[in-house]
Short mmCIF file of N, CA and C in Angstrom, two decimals:
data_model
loop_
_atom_site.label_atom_id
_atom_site.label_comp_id
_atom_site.label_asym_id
_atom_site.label_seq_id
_atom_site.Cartn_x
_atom_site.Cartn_y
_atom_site.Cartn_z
N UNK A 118 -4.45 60.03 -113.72
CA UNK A 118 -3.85 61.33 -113.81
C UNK A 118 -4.43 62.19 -112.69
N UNK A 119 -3.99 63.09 -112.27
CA UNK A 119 -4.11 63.73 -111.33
C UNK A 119 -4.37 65.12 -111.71
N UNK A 120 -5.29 66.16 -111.47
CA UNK A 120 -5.78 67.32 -111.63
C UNK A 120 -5.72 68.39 -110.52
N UNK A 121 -4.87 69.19 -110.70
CA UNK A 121 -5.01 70.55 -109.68
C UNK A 121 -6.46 71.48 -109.73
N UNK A 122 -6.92 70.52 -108.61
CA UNK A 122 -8.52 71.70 -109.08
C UNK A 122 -8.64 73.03 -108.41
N UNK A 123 -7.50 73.50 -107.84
CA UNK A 123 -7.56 74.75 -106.62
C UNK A 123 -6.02 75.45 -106.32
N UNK A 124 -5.80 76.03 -106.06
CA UNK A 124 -4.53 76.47 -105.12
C UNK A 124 -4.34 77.31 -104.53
N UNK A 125 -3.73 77.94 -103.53
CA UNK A 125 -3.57 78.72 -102.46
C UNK A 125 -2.47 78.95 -102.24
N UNK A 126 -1.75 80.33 -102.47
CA UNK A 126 -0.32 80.15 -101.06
C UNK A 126 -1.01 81.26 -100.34
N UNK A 127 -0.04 81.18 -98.96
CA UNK A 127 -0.08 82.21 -97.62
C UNK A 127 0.87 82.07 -96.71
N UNK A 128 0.80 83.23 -95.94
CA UNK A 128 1.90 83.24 -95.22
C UNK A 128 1.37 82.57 -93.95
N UNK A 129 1.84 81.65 -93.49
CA UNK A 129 1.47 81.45 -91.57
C UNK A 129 2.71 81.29 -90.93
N UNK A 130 2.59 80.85 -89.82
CA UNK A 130 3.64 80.98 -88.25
C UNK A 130 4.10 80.16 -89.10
N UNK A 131 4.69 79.43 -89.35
CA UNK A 131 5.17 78.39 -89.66
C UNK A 131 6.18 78.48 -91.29
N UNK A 132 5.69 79.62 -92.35
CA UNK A 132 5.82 80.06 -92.79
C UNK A 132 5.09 79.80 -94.59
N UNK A 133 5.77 80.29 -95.49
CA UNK A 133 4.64 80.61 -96.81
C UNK A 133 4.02 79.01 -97.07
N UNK A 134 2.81 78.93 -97.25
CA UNK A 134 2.42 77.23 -97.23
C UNK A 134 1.56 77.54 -98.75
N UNK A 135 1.61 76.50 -99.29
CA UNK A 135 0.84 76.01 -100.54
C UNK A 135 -0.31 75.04 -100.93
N UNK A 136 -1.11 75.42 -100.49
CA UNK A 136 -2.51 74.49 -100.06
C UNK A 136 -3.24 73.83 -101.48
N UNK A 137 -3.03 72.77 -101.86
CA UNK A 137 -3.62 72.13 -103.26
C UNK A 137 -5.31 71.38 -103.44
N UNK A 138 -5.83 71.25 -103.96
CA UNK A 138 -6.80 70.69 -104.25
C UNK A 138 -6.79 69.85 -105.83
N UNK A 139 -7.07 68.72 -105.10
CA UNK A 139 -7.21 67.49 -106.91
C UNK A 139 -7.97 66.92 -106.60
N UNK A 140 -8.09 66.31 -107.83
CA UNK A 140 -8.98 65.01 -108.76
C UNK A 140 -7.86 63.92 -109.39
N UNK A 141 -8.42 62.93 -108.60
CA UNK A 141 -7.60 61.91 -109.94
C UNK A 141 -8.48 61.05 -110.71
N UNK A 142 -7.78 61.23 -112.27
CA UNK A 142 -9.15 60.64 -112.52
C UNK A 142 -8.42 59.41 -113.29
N UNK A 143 -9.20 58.47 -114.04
CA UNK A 143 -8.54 57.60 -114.43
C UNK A 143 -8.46 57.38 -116.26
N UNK A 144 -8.03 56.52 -117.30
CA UNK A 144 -7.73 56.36 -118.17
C UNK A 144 -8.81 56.54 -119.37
N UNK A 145 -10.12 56.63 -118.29
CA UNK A 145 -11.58 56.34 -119.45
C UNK A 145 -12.22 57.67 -118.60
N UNK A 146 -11.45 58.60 -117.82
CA UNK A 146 -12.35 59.55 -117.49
C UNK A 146 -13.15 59.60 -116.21
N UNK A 147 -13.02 58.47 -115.94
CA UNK A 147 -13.73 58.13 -114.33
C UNK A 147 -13.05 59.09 -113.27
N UNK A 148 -13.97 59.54 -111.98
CA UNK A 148 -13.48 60.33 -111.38
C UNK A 148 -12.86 59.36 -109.98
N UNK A 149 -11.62 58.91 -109.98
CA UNK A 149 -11.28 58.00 -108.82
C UNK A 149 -11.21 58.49 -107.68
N UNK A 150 -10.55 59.93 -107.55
CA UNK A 150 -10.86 60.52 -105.98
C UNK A 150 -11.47 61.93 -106.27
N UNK A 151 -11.71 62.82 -105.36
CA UNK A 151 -11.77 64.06 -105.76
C UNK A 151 -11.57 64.87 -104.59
N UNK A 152 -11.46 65.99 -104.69
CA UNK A 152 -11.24 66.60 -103.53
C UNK A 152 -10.25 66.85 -102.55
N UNK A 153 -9.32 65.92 -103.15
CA UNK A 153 -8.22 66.03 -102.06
C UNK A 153 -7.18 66.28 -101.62
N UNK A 154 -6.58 67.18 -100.68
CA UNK A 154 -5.82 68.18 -100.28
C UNK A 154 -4.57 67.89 -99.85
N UNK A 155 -3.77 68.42 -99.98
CA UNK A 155 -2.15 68.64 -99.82
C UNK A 155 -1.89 70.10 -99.34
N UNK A 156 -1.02 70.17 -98.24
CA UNK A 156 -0.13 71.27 -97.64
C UNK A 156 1.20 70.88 -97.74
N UNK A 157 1.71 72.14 -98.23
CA UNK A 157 3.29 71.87 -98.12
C UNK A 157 3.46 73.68 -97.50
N UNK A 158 4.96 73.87 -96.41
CA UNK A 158 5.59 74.67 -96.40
C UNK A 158 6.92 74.76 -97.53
N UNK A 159 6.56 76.02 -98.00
CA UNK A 159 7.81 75.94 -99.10
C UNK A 159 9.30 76.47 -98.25
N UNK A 160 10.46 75.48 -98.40
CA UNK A 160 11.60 75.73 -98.38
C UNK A 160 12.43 75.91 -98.92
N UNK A 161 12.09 75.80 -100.38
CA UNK A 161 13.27 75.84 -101.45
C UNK A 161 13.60 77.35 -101.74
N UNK A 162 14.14 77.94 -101.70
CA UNK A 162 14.88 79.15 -101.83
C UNK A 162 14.13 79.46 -103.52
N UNK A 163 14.32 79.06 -104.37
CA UNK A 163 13.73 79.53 -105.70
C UNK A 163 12.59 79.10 -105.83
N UNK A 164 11.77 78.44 -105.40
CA UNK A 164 10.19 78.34 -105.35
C UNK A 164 9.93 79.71 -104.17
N UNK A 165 10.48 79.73 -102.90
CA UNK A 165 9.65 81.32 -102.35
C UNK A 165 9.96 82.49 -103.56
N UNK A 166 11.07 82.48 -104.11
CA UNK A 166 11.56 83.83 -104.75
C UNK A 166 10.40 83.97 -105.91
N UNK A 167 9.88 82.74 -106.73
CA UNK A 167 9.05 82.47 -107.52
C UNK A 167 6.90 83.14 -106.86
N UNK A 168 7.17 82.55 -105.53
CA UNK A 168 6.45 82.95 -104.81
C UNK A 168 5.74 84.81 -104.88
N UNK A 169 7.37 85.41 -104.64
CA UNK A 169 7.44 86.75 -104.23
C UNK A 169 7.39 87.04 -105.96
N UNK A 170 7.98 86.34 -106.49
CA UNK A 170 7.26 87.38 -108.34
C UNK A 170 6.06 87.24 -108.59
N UNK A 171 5.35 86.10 -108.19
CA UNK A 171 3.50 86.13 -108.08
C UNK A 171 2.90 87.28 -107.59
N UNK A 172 3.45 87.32 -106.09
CA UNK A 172 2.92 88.01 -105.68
C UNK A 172 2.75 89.91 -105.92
N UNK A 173 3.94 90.22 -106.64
CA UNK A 173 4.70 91.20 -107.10
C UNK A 173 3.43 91.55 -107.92
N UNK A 174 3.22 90.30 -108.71
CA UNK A 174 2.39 90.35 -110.22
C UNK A 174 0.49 90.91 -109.37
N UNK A 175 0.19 90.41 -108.91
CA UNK A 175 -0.83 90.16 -108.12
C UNK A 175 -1.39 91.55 -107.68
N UNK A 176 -0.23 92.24 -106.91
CA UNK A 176 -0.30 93.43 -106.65
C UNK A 176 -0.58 94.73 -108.01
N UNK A 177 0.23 94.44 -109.01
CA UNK A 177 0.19 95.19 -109.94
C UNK A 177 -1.46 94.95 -110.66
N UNK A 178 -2.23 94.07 -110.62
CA UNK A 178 -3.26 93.81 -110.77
C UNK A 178 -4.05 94.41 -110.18
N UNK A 179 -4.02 94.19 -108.75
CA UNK A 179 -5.43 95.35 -107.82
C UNK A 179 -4.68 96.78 -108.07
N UNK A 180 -3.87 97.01 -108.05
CA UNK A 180 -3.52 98.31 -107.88
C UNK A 180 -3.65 99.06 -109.12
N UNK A 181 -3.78 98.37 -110.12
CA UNK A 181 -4.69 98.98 -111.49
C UNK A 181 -6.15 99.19 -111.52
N UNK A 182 -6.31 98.87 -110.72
CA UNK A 182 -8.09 98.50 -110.34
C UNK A 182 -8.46 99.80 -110.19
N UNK A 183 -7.60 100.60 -109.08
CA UNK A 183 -8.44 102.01 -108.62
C UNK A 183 -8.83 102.83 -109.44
#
């Protein structure tokens, strides 16, 4: 099985990217890999829009802060 131990989006030249971090581990718990990373640029039209309601959300968070 595989474990999301991290995640990231951002905007670059290239455009909004989604930076992952896992673990896979195996059936008895053993840790088979760890650490290891995936980039994707998102293109799908309803994953950015999904993107931009995160981020929407995110904002409403610090901006309660003051």
């Amino acid at each position: 099985m595989k474990r999301i131990t991290s995640r990231t989006y951002f905007t670059t030249a290239e455009g909004e990217r989604v930076s992952l971090t896992y673990s896979e581990i195996d059936g008895q718990g053993k840790i088979i890999r760890e650490n290891e990373r995936v980039n994707r640029i998102v293109v799908d039209p309803d994953y950015l829009k999904t993107l931009k309601e995160i981020e929407r959300f995110e904002r409403k968070i610090i901006n309660s802060e003051e």
